[in-house]
Amino acid sequence: METKDYLDHLEAEAIHIMLEVAGQFERPALLFSGGKDSICLVHLAQKAFKPGKFPFPLVHIDTGHNFPEALDFRDQLVDNIGEKLIVRKVEDTIRKRKLVDASGKFPSRNALQTYTLLDTIEEFEFDVCIGGARRDEEKARAKERIFSVRDDFGQWNPKKQRPEIWDTYNGRINKGENVRAFPISNWTELDIWNYIEREEIELPNIYFTHNRQVVQTDNGQLMAYSEYLNLDDSDHIREGRVRYRTVGDMTCTAAVVSEAHTVRDIIEEIKIAKISERGATRMDDRISEAAMEDRKKNGYF
Amino acid sequence: MDILRFFTAGNVDDGKSTLTGRLLFDSKSISTDIIETITRQSKIKGKDTDLDLALLTDGLRAEREQGITIDVAYKYFSTDKRKFIIADTPGHIQYTRNMFTGASTADVAIILIDIVNGITEQTRRHSIIASILGIPHVLICINKMDLVSYAENAYSDIVDEYKKFANGLNLRNVDYIPVSALEGENIVNRSEKLPWYKGTSLLTYLENVKTLQETMDESRFQIQYVSNFVDPKTNEITRRFIGRILSGTYKNGDLVEVLPEKIATKISSLEKYNRAVEKAHKGDIVALQLSHDIDAGRGNTIVPIHQRSTLTNEIEATICWMDNTPFRPAQKLIIQHLSHTTKAKISEILCKIDIHTNQPDYDHTENMALNEICKVIIRTAEPIAADTFDQNRSTGIFILIDENTNNTVAAGTIFLFR
């Protein structure tokens, strides 16, 4: 029989990191996107702190391009666990800072999101933000420490990373700096799904197969039809039987054709999948070889 | 299924990233879109092979431009037997501290030797680092066997030479494997080009090598976070001391002592993830409640009465200096011993370890620069509850932080209390 003791190990590592965050910082926050990775973070936080309260609020940076299913799920979850949620909207940032909104056929507010995040960090004086990034997602992320120090402008400097020895995390920072802490750095996509299955964690239903109106991009990716797209006559809307491997914005997260009804189905599907998670679903990383590295240097998660 | 962590070390051009890339590629852990991207990049860069496997791990733009590894990249793959976490570490001396980062948690150190260049300064340096960090297994991978037509004598010469060198080191288990990372020989399957070689392939070795068994079972627990829970019905407050069991076992009802205050009390409740348990072990995260209302906090240690650990304000330790700015005698430091921090001072540099010969140097002890390894005496403001690294790999370790810059300036292992 297949044993899963490695999941116990990953779980304990993640919770150990969360406890270090709670113990070392004055004003932590947990960045919550509504995707499976941050849902797992919330589950881990419950294991870490229950029956006590979380020592941090959940923070959602709302791009305005979210899947409504993800937003409903978020509100339901917060209701169930009885923790505090802070929502800040990219639309407000655009208005306040007089920024130019994203344009194009599939307008992505990915870059704009960083402004809102940094403004929110400043507003609440967060000294650390817990995030659900994983090192297997992308090669710039593969290089990042568990406690990643960002400067006054939220920038990541890959050449000046602190040594991180054993699992002793140095969270001391200078004024203006803050830390991004990544408890599930060492988890892969498959680990996440195995954990979701074992712990019976609930997810937004768009992770499972459903019928949806989709538009095919030039790359052959399937984008959900929504009011945020700027389509022209050449685009053809059709109905597909799809699910989402990652849940980001409607404008830049592609669906995959799938008949997976259950978490077990998804695990089997991933095991034989030939395309990586981000490669299959993210338009934003396809722009250049160093797209993620550049975004991180600018303060992106 | 369990987890094996390993890191790769070696000379700048010994093929570390190629080896890692090869393991990922041949164990079918790379998705087709990533292979396509890398094939395209290999062609653009005019590499002589169709697929430059090093591009799989060199994730930063500067690394791809310079063709070297600057910082640790973590990569993951799994087989039916294990999940593997690879730390692909830089070989260049300038990035030794990044190598420490990747190496510190490893079960296995893979040290690559280029068969043409033989044992170099870096081979020796990386072996000494593996010895200082107490890495349980060292695997010497003799690479580029294709360049010597897979000849046995070229391989055994290097094995003999390494054995002589390793004699003087404190390495626990050393094994040797001939490979060609570029050609993929002896990586996943045993190579037909090496009929004289009787051992296993690299992957078979990694799937079967034993992870470390603890040498000491004494129970150690440090508080990471204190949680006060107010019962909404009764308004009663319960205080939980949450943290990870560093070694040994804790049981509900154990008579314990809270250090450094040496307050005796009893574990009145033991919970694992909000569920009461009778017993918990090394690696478990637990929440303890104590019989007495004690003022205990983050960084305090809780040990069973009969397994007291040493409280000390003065330790001797082997440290690696990791800051660009050399050590200054007046430097104000903070020692972080797991979750316990207190002010500290390096009161004396006993000797420097020559990183290429492992010999102590007693003559140049007035300073300490980046990447140097020294034996030092450290005095701490508050006493720390520690064990020596020999006794306990989980608690005999610490880092030093500069109070002014907040940088991690050194990492060390304790070898003596004073």
XYZ file of C-alpha atoms in Angstrom:
719
model
C 0.000 0.000 0.000
C 1.131 3.503 -0.811
C 1.969 5.388 2.367
C 1.957 9.168 2.495
C 4.242 9.930 5.409
C 6.021 12.472 3.230
C 2.894 14.621 3.450
C 3.215 14.669 7.249
C 6.732 15.927 6.769
C 5.703 18.692 4.345
C 2.789 19.649 6.606
C 5.026 19.940 9.687
C 7.579 21.981 7.749
C 4.888 24.418 6.568
C 3.377 24.801 10.038
C 6.808 25.262 11.596
C 7.353 28.169 9.177
C 3.956 29.705 10.039
C 4.766 29.490 13.743
C 8.093 31.220 13.097
C 6.226 33.992 11.274
C 3.744 34.316 14.145
C 6.558 34.306 16.694
C 8.948 36.700 14.977
C 6.777 39.436 13.489
C 4.542 42.182 14.860
C 2.044 42.499 11.988
C 1.766 39.462 9.773
C -0.775 38.908 7.013
C -1.763 35.888 4.976
C -2.223 36.666 1.299
C -5.281 34.832 0.098
C -6.066 34.543 -3.595
C -8.884 32.011 -3.506
C -6.726 29.459 -5.316
C -5.925 25.966 -4.066
C -2.495 26.889 -2.688
C -3.783 29.657 -0.464
C -6.743 27.491 0.569
C -4.161 24.938 1.723
C -2.385 27.709 3.653
C -5.613 28.486 5.487
C -6.028 24.802 6.287
C -2.456 24.673 7.615
C -3.062 27.816 9.690
C -6.075 26.153 11.256
C -3.949 23.181 12.191
C -1.288 25.481 13.594
C -3.402 27.819 15.681
C -6.745 26.207 16.516
C -8.550 26.510 18.838
C -6.879 29.933 19.091
C -7.421 32.741 16.599
C -5.091 33.257 13.638
C -2.426 35.811 14.568
C -2.983 37.427 11.165
C -5.833 38.540 8.897
C -6.386 37.074 5.442
C -5.696 39.682 2.770
C -7.174 39.453 -0.698
C -5.953 41.712 -3.481
C -9.026 41.806 -5.696
C -8.099 42.473 -9.307
C -11.720 42.847 -10.355
C -11.190 40.037 -12.852
C -11.820 37.171 -10.451
C -13.976 34.182 -11.101
C -17.239 34.814 -9.250
C -17.077 31.212 -8.004
C -13.751 31.948 -6.317
C -15.138 35.053 -4.603
C -18.188 33.182 -3.333
C -15.944 30.440 -2.047
C -13.717 32.990 -0.307
C -16.633 34.584 1.557
C -18.031 31.210 2.542
C -14.653 30.046 3.830
C -14.071 33.181 5.889
C -17.522 32.785 7.319
C -16.868 29.173 8.293
C -13.537 29.757 9.994
C -14.517 33.035 11.639
C -11.293 34.863 10.806
C -10.759 38.404 9.586
C -10.601 39.197 5.856
C -9.258 42.405 4.343
C -10.059 43.091 0.677
C -8.347 45.778 -1.360
C -9.318 46.415 -4.964
C -7.058 47.079 -7.936
C -9.821 49.275 -9.402
C -9.497 51.656 -6.450
C -5.745 51.809 -6.927
C -6.172 52.608 -10.620
C -8.526 55.445 -9.737
C -6.496 56.799 -6.843
C -3.129 56.638 -8.571
C -4.520 57.559 -12.009
C -3.000 54.448 -13.571
C -3.689 53.195 -17.061
C -5.802 50.057 -16.956
C -4.699 46.928 -18.748
C -5.762 46.714 -22.374
C -5.712 44.219 -25.227
C -7.866 41.277 -25.996
C -7.069 39.580 -22.692
C -6.298 42.513 -20.374
C -4.144 41.360 -17.447
C -4.036 43.339 -14.231
C -1.118 41.300 -13.000
C 1.315 44.221 -13.037
C -1.250 46.613 -11.570
C -1.935 44.197 -8.727
C 1.556 44.890 -7.366
C 0.625 48.550 -6.689
C -2.397 47.492 -4.671
C -0.383 44.934 -2.746
C 2.331 47.450 -1.831
C -0.262 50.082 -0.892
C -2.019 47.550 1.325
C 1.228 46.571 3.021
C 1.841 50.249 3.725
C -1.726 50.934 4.888
C -1.685 48.181 7.509
C 2.076 48.311 8.168
C 2.409 44.591 7.540
C 5.959 43.467 8.239
C 5.467 40.032 6.716
C 3.105 38.502 4.181
C 2.611 34.757 4.041
C 2.115 33.513 0.509
C 1.370 30.254 -1.215
C 4.150 30.344 -3.812
C 5.847 27.040 -4.583
C 9.322 26.548 -5.947
C 8.209 24.007 -8.531
C 6.012 26.573 -10.270
C 8.665 28.537 -12.052
C 12.442 28.737 -12.173
C 12.812 32.174 -10.587
C 10.661 30.963 -7.704
C 12.936 27.929 -7.419
C 15.641 30.348 -6.309
C 13.746 32.176 -3.605
C 14.280 31.708 0.136
C 11.514 30.691 2.547
C 11.872 34.088 4.271
C 12.399 36.461 1.349
C 13.360 39.996 2.330
C 11.929 42.790 0.156
C 13.168 46.360 0.201
C 11.212 49.571 0.716
C 9.784 49.218 -2.809
C 8.820 45.577 -2.389
C 11.644 44.511 -4.670
C 13.334 41.136 -4.553
C 17.074 41.234 -5.097
C 18.158 37.724 -6.067
C 21.838 38.602 -5.725
C 21.503 39.788 -2.140
C 19.509 36.947 -0.628
C 20.414 36.086 2.931
C 21.885 32.697 3.593
C 19.158 30.456 5.035
C 20.791 27.679 7.007
C 18.994 24.595 8.343
C 15.473 25.647 9.189
C 16.539 28.638 11.225
C 14.764 31.631 9.689
C 16.090 35.135 10.255
C 13.120 37.493 10.053
C 14.865 40.592 11.393
C 14.417 43.532 9.067
C 15.250 47.196 8.827
C 12.629 49.911 8.770
C 10.711 49.944 5.509
C 11.668 46.421 4.565
C 9.255 43.551 4.751
C 9.333 39.814 4.346
C 7.434 37.395 2.148
C 7.254 34.008 3.807
C 6.526 30.874 1.770
C 5.539 27.884 3.944
C 4.749 25.546 1.033
C 7.907 26.301 -0.957
C 8.852 22.628 -1.098
C 5.463 21.324 -2.227
C 4.784 20.367 -5.821
C 1.455 20.563 -7.612
C 0.981 16.847 -7.036
C 1.820 17.175 -3.321
C -0.895 19.841 -3.017
C -3.498 17.594 -4.585
C -2.464 14.578 -2.532
C -2.785 16.748 0.567
C -6.186 18.101 -0.500
C -7.347 14.527 -0.955
C -5.986 13.312 2.373
C -7.320 16.250 4.373
C -10.599 16.421 2.445
C -10.131 20.136 1.820
C -12.966 21.854 -0.024
C -12.245 23.840 -3.183
C -14.127 26.179 -5.510
C -16.036 24.064 -8.007
C -14.202 25.486 -11.020
C -11.298 23.129 -10.220
C -13.568 20.308 -11.350
C -15.057 19.610 -14.744
C -17.901 21.854 -15.879
C -19.374 23.363 -19.030
C -18.144 26.822 -19.880
C -18.186 29.314 -22.726
C -14.586 29.596 -23.897
C -12.535 31.452 -26.507
C -9.459 29.899 -28.049
C -6.303 32.049 -28.099
C -3.651 32.048 -30.831
C -1.597 29.711 -28.621
C -4.483 27.294 -28.478
C -5.300 28.100 -24.832
C -8.901 28.182 -23.703
C -9.955 31.389 -21.980
C -13.235 31.781 -20.162
C -15.621 34.083 -21.983
C -16.343 37.082 -19.768
C -17.223 40.753 -19.975
C -13.558 41.610 -19.321
C -12.375 40.330 -22.703
C -12.162 42.592 -25.735
C -13.090 40.186 -28.502
C -13.453 40.879 -32.198
C -15.225 39.205 -35.092
C -12.498 36.630 -35.634
C -13.045 35.143 -32.170
C -15.287 32.215 -31.860
C -17.059 31.477 -28.590
C -17.872 27.869 -28.001
C -18.844 25.640 -25.123
C -16.174 23.406 -23.652
C -15.974 20.727 -20.989
C -13.194 22.173 -18.869
C -11.667 22.706 -15.475
C -8.979 24.978 -14.003
C -5.565 23.805 -12.858
C -4.822 27.169 -11.300
C -7.249 29.879 -10.359
C -6.034 33.389 -11.072
C -7.738 36.088 -13.094
C -10.373 35.241 -15.684
C -8.368 37.181 -18.242
C -5.088 35.356 -17.863
C -5.839 31.899 -16.488
C -6.619 29.294 -19.096
C -8.866 26.300 -18.647
C -7.871 22.777 -19.549
C -10.113 20.248 -21.237
C -10.939 17.713 -18.552
C -13.477 15.234 -17.320
C -12.099 15.163 -13.767
C -14.976 15.102 -11.291
C -13.072 14.326 -8.109
C -9.744 15.084 -6.490
C -8.694 11.506 -7.277
C -9.501 12.095 -10.981
C -7.372 15.243 -10.893
C -4.438 13.416 -9.316
C -4.546 10.773 -12.032
C -4.782 13.498 -14.662
C -1.749 15.393 -13.323
C 0.337 12.257 -13.113
C 0.102 11.773 -16.848
C -0.037 15.465 -17.833
C 2.787 16.475 -20.139
C 2.465 20.233 -19.769
C 3.535 22.094 -16.634
C 1.007 23.862 -14.448
C 1.986 27.399 -15.383
C 2.735 26.456 -18.985
C -0.769 25.105 -19.404
C -2.631 27.879 -17.753
C -0.788 31.143 -17.443
C -0.565 33.632 -20.259
C 1.508 35.979 -18.122
C 4.628 33.784 -17.960
C 4.821 33.182 -21.659
C 5.897 36.694 -22.487
C 9.602 36.176 -21.852
C 12.072 33.773 -20.350
C 12.550 36.020 -17.321
C 8.962 37.275 -16.992
C 8.542 36.004 -13.427
C 11.992 37.142 -12.295
C 11.261 40.655 -13.559
C 7.856 40.799 -11.894
C 9.303 39.611 -8.585
C 12.050 42.227 -8.739
C 9.289 44.811 -9.031
C 7.487 43.669 -5.919
C 5.199 40.993 -7.293
C 4.546 38.024 -5.140
C 7.247 6.927 0.634
C 9.612 9.349 2.319
C 11.646 12.423 1.375
C 15.346 12.526 0.495
C 17.113 15.871 0.326
C 20.384 16.104 -1.533
C 22.620 18.753 -2.987
C 25.120 18.798 -5.801
C 28.561 20.384 -5.483
C 31.695 20.524 -7.558
C 33.749 22.759 -9.805
C 32.223 25.474 -11.934
C 32.333 23.322 -15.068
C 32.032 19.866 -13.574
C 28.502 19.556 -14.866
C 26.399 19.927 -11.707
C 23.477 21.589 -13.392
C 23.729 19.145 -16.293
C 23.590 16.241 -13.833
C 20.533 17.674 -12.093
C 18.936 18.366 -15.447
C 19.710 14.815 -16.544
C 18.108 13.290 -13.437
C 14.958 15.352 -13.967
C 14.888 14.691 -17.686
C 15.562 10.959 -17.598
C 13.181 10.336 -14.704
C 10.547 12.045 -16.912
C 9.972 14.859 -14.443
C 10.094 17.628 -17.054
C 7.018 18.756 -18.904
C 7.048 19.069 -22.665
C 6.470 22.832 -22.685
C 9.589 23.310 -20.579
C 11.619 21.017 -22.811
C 10.444 22.998 -25.842
C 11.462 26.292 -24.251
C 14.885 24.960 -23.349
C 15.491 23.399 -26.751
C 14.723 26.789 -28.282
C 17.093 28.554 -25.873
C 19.839 25.977 -26.479
C 19.660 26.691 -30.201
C 19.632 30.456 -29.732
C 22.701 30.270 -27.527
C 24.526 28.101 -30.054
C 25.141 25.259 -27.611
C 26.608 22.243 -29.331
C 23.970 19.885 -27.995
C 20.313 20.048 -28.951
C 19.251 20.341 -25.361
C 21.365 22.179 -22.785
C 20.185 20.531 -19.564
C 21.851 23.157 -17.384
C 19.224 25.640 -18.597
C 16.680 23.658 -16.583
C 18.097 24.839 -13.302
C 19.840 28.137 -13.943
C 16.767 30.222 -13.187
C 18.161 33.727 -13.018
C 18.915 35.874 -16.030
C 22.482 36.565 -14.848
C 23.067 32.829 -14.475
C 21.927 32.066 -17.981
C 23.990 34.924 -19.351
C 27.159 33.937 -17.510
C 26.534 30.217 -17.790
C 27.141 29.644 -14.054
C 25.027 28.925 -11.004
C 24.941 31.844 -8.551
C 22.289 30.837 -6.074
C 20.673 27.631 -4.908
C 17.860 26.357 -7.095
C 15.462 23.855 -5.584
C 14.070 21.162 -7.843
C 11.665 18.350 -7.141
C 10.983 14.979 -8.570
C 9.635 11.726 -7.304
C 9.734 8.073 -8.143
C 7.586 5.326 -6.681
C 10.019 5.084 -3.789
C 10.752 8.645 -2.794
C 10.118 12.325 -3.176
C 13.416 14.070 -3.883
C 14.324 17.644 -3.047
C 17.425 18.755 -4.929
C 19.394 21.819 -3.963
C 21.452 22.716 -7.011
C 24.194 24.736 -5.341
C 26.822 27.051 -6.787
C 30.392 25.755 -6.914
C 32.245 29.052 -7.107
C 34.095 30.078 -3.921
C 32.449 33.507 -4.013
C 29.065 31.827 -3.487
C 30.065 29.414 -0.698
C 27.415 30.845 1.628
C 24.729 29.951 -0.909
C 26.167 26.469 -0.963
C 25.806 26.314 2.830
C 22.163 27.262 2.397
C 21.524 24.398 0.007
C 23.683 21.901 1.872
C 22.569 22.462 5.450
C 19.411 20.355 5.295
C 20.731 17.611 3.010
C 20.815 13.877 3.671
C 23.278 13.313 0.825
C 26.043 15.459 -0.638
C 26.770 14.648 -4.269
C 30.240 15.931 -5.071
C 31.093 15.901 -8.752
C 34.599 15.372 -9.977
C 35.465 15.996 -13.629
C 37.531 12.943 -14.587
C 39.855 15.051 -16.725
C 40.557 17.697 -14.095
C 40.619 15.276 -11.159
C 40.394 16.381 -7.530
C 40.585 20.141 -7.272
C 40.564 22.806 -4.578
C 36.802 22.919 -4.792
C 36.431 19.165 -4.325
C 38.404 19.486 -1.111
C 36.534 22.585 0.035
C 33.118 21.064 -0.603
C 34.106 17.842 1.165
C 35.253 19.803 4.197
C 31.971 21.734 4.209
C 30.060 18.418 4.046
C 32.094 17.219 6.991
C 31.470 20.391 9.028
C 27.739 20.254 8.321
C 27.700 16.584 9.294
C 26.004 15.500 6.051
C 25.213 11.795 6.648
C 26.223 10.555 3.184
C 28.749 11.779 0.658
C 28.503 10.454 -2.886
C 31.456 11.096 -5.156
C 30.173 11.220 -8.730
C 33.024 10.938 -11.171
C 31.651 12.676 -14.234
C 32.526 12.975 -17.934
C 33.464 9.297 -18.175
C 32.758 9.660 -21.906
C 35.914 11.783 -22.239
C 38.127 8.868 -21.111
C 36.215 6.223 -23.091
C 34.736 4.889 -19.835
C 38.147 3.527 -18.744
C 38.283 1.841 -15.350
C 41.832 2.844 -14.385
C 41.139 6.582 -14.822
C 38.201 6.130 -12.428
C 40.021 4.055 -9.813
C 42.962 6.484 -9.725
C 40.614 9.240 -8.652
C 38.801 7.020 -6.147
C 42.141 6.098 -4.532
C 43.251 9.696 -4.406
C 39.970 10.815 -2.837
C 40.090 8.065 -0.224
C 43.503 9.281 0.900
C 42.232 12.818 1.198
C 38.987 11.822 2.945
C 40.875 9.905 5.606
C 41.566 13.127 7.436
C 37.914 14.216 7.374
C 35.029 13.349 9.597
C 32.809 11.920 6.830
C 30.469 9.137 7.876
C 29.666 7.295 4.659
C 31.378 7.798 1.325
C 30.361 6.088 -1.925
C 31.609 6.393 -5.511
C 29.768 6.251 -8.842
C 31.147 6.794 -12.395
C 28.753 8.713 -14.688
C 28.435 10.762 -17.819
C 25.772 13.379 -17.152
C 25.981 14.671 -20.713
C 25.436 11.241 -22.265
C 23.116 10.077 -19.522
C 25.244 7.041 -18.677
C 24.739 5.431 -15.256
C 22.274 8.105 -14.177
C 18.922 6.334 -14.200
C 19.927 2.905 -15.466
C 23.171 1.012 -15.119
C 25.411 1.798 -18.061
C 26.430 -0.846 -20.556
C 29.525 1.194 -21.261
C 30.773 0.499 -17.727
C 30.839 -3.313 -17.573
C 33.609 -3.244 -14.953
C 31.491 -1.176 -12.562
C 29.594 -3.369 -10.122
C 27.620 -0.755 -8.200
C 24.218 0.806 -8.852
C 23.175 3.736 -11.015
C 22.887 7.164 -9.424
C 19.090 7.043 -9.198
C 19.069 3.562 -7.665
C 21.551 4.777 -5.063
C 19.347 7.785 -4.251
C 16.230 5.651 -4.020
C 17.808 3.287 -1.522
C 20.243 5.257 0.605
C 19.172 5.334 4.270
C 18.154 8.652 5.772
C 19.766 9.572 9.045
C 18.812 7.828 12.247
C 19.014 10.070 15.283
C 22.080 9.494 17.379
C 20.405 10.857 20.485
C 16.937 10.301 21.803
C 16.867 12.879 24.566
C 13.705 14.906 24.364
C 14.006 18.484 23.193
C 11.239 21.009 22.583
C 11.423 24.747 22.088
C 8.470 27.142 22.232
C 7.868 28.888 18.912
C 4.616 30.622 19.688
C 2.323 31.096 22.672
C -1.391 30.993 21.931
C -3.968 32.288 24.389
C -7.401 30.887 23.772
C -10.409 32.538 25.337
C -13.315 30.167 25.616
C -16.314 32.133 24.256
C -18.693 30.474 26.737
C -16.766 30.558 29.984
C -14.268 33.355 29.201
C -11.669 31.015 30.581
C -8.187 31.456 29.137
C -6.021 28.502 28.224
C -2.441 29.029 27.215
C -0.787 26.736 24.707
C 2.925 26.527 24.044
C 3.272 25.564 20.403
C 6.402 24.313 18.685
C 8.150 21.405 17.064
C 9.603 18.422 18.903
C 13.277 18.642 17.966
C 14.214 15.185 19.196
C 12.927 12.355 21.351
C 9.394 11.829 22.660
C 6.936 13.778 24.825
C 4.042 12.231 26.734
C 0.990 13.646 28.379
C 1.735 13.827 32.121
C 5.525 14.108 31.721
C 7.289 15.965 34.523
C 9.192 18.723 32.780
C 11.392 21.710 33.404
C 11.108 25.033 31.598
C 14.508 26.495 30.743
C 16.333 28.760 31.307
C 14.315 29.522 34.487
C 14.413 25.859 35.585
C 10.776 25.855 36.617
C 9.438 22.381 37.300
C 5.935 21.565 36.122
C 3.919 18.921 34.325
C 2.471 18.542 30.842
C -1.255 18.672 31.530
C -2.341 18.409 27.913
C -0.600 17.380 24.744
C -2.247 18.215 21.422
C -1.312 17.579 17.841
C -3.212 19.893 15.506
C -6.003 20.526 17.989
C -6.423 16.847 18.821
C -5.425 15.410 22.190
C -2.729 12.725 21.985
C -0.937 10.675 24.620
C 2.443 10.788 22.938
C 4.282 12.712 20.230
C 7.676 12.331 18.556
C 10.528 14.136 16.850
C 9.268 16.253 13.966
C 5.717 16.589 15.311
C 4.248 20.030 15.893
C 2.578 20.011 19.292
C 0.708 22.353 21.606
C 1.536 21.817 25.287
C -0.438 23.002 28.270
C 1.343 23.062 31.605
C -0.016 22.410 35.100
C 1.234 25.679 36.517
C 0.654 29.194 35.307
C 4.217 29.923 34.224
C 5.650 32.931 32.492
C 7.210 31.058 29.593
C 7.630 32.386 26.080
C 9.082 31.984 22.631
C 12.564 30.503 22.668
C 12.197 28.795 26.052
C 13.034 25.099 26.109
C 10.918 22.432 27.783
C 12.677 19.177 28.686
C 11.701 16.167 30.772
C 13.107 16.422 34.321
C 15.346 13.391 33.830
C 16.754 14.574 30.499
C 18.065 18.006 31.390
C 20.032 19.829 28.724
C 23.034 22.010 29.437
C 22.447 25.680 30.126
C 25.417 27.715 29.103
C 26.564 31.277 28.430
C 29.721 30.239 26.669
C 30.171 27.820 23.792
C 32.927 26.755 21.457
C 31.755 26.394 17.903
C 32.842 25.955 14.318
C 31.409 28.779 12.235
C 31.419 29.842 8.618
C 31.529 33.624 8.137
C 28.979 34.600 5.499
C 28.949 38.362 5.400
C 30.703 40.505 2.790
C 31.995 42.685 5.627
C 34.694 40.898 7.645
C 34.194 40.262 11.354
C 35.145 43.157 13.650
C 35.970 42.480 17.314
C 33.501 45.122 18.540
C 30.705 43.781 16.325
C 27.352 43.475 18.091
C 25.769 40.153 17.274
C 22.608 38.226 18.000
C 22.681 34.468 18.266
C 19.588 32.699 16.962
C 19.482 29.226 18.409
C 16.431 27.771 16.628
C 13.684 30.074 17.935
C 15.658 31.599 20.778
C 17.511 34.858 20.197
C 19.823 36.702 22.543
C 22.752 39.073 22.273
C 26.118 37.469 21.670
C 29.759 38.239 21.236
C 32.605 36.341 19.614
C 35.139 36.642 22.418
C 37.961 34.766 20.738
C 38.906 33.238 17.406
C 40.690 30.025 18.356
C 41.881 29.048 14.901
C 41.049 29.193 11.239
C 40.423 25.978 9.338
C 42.300 25.837 6.062
C 39.433 25.059 3.717
C 41.693 23.140 1.337
C 43.653 20.993 3.788
C 41.363 20.944 6.847
C 44.387 21.947 8.965
C 43.986 24.451 11.825
C 45.836 27.732 11.444
C 46.574 29.378 14.813
C 48.518 32.319 13.398
C 45.886 34.395 11.626
C 43.193 34.687 14.256
C 42.776 38.452 14.360
C 40.120 38.595 11.640
C 37.522 36.566 9.778
C 36.382 37.239 6.192
C 33.653 36.010 3.865
C 33.545 32.218 3.465
C 36.231 31.574 6.091
C 35.695 28.778 8.581
C 36.894 29.291 12.149
C 36.674 27.785 15.586
C 35.524 30.460 17.985
C 34.363 31.105 21.543
C 30.946 32.763 21.748
C 29.500 34.378 24.861
C 25.767 34.902 25.096
C 23.730 37.362 27.176
C 21.049 34.861 28.168
C 22.013 31.241 28.681
C 21.082 28.884 25.867
C 19.835 25.337 26.355
C 21.916 23.469 23.855
C 23.560 20.187 22.984
C 26.726 19.640 21.039
C 26.310 18.974 17.340
C 27.796 15.505 17.827
C 25.078 14.661 20.339
C 22.178 16.261 18.544
C 22.109 17.539 14.983
C 18.814 19.363 15.598
C 19.864 21.457 18.580
C 23.645 21.824 18.226
C 23.280 24.522 15.580
C 22.798 28.297 15.446
C 23.148 31.373 13.264
C 24.656 34.751 14.054
C 22.924 37.972 13.002
C 24.460 41.433 12.879
C 22.467 43.649 15.225
C 23.017 46.662 13.024
C 22.372 45.341 9.487
C 20.144 42.372 10.449
C 22.095 40.209 7.998
C 22.805 36.572 8.763
C 26.583 36.800 9.117
C 27.511 33.282 10.216
C 26.229 29.772 10.810
C 27.772 27.418 13.303
C 27.789 24.088 15.069
C 28.517 23.715 18.777
C 31.335 21.388 19.790
C 31.926 22.295 23.423
C 30.371 24.065 26.414
C 32.516 26.070 28.731
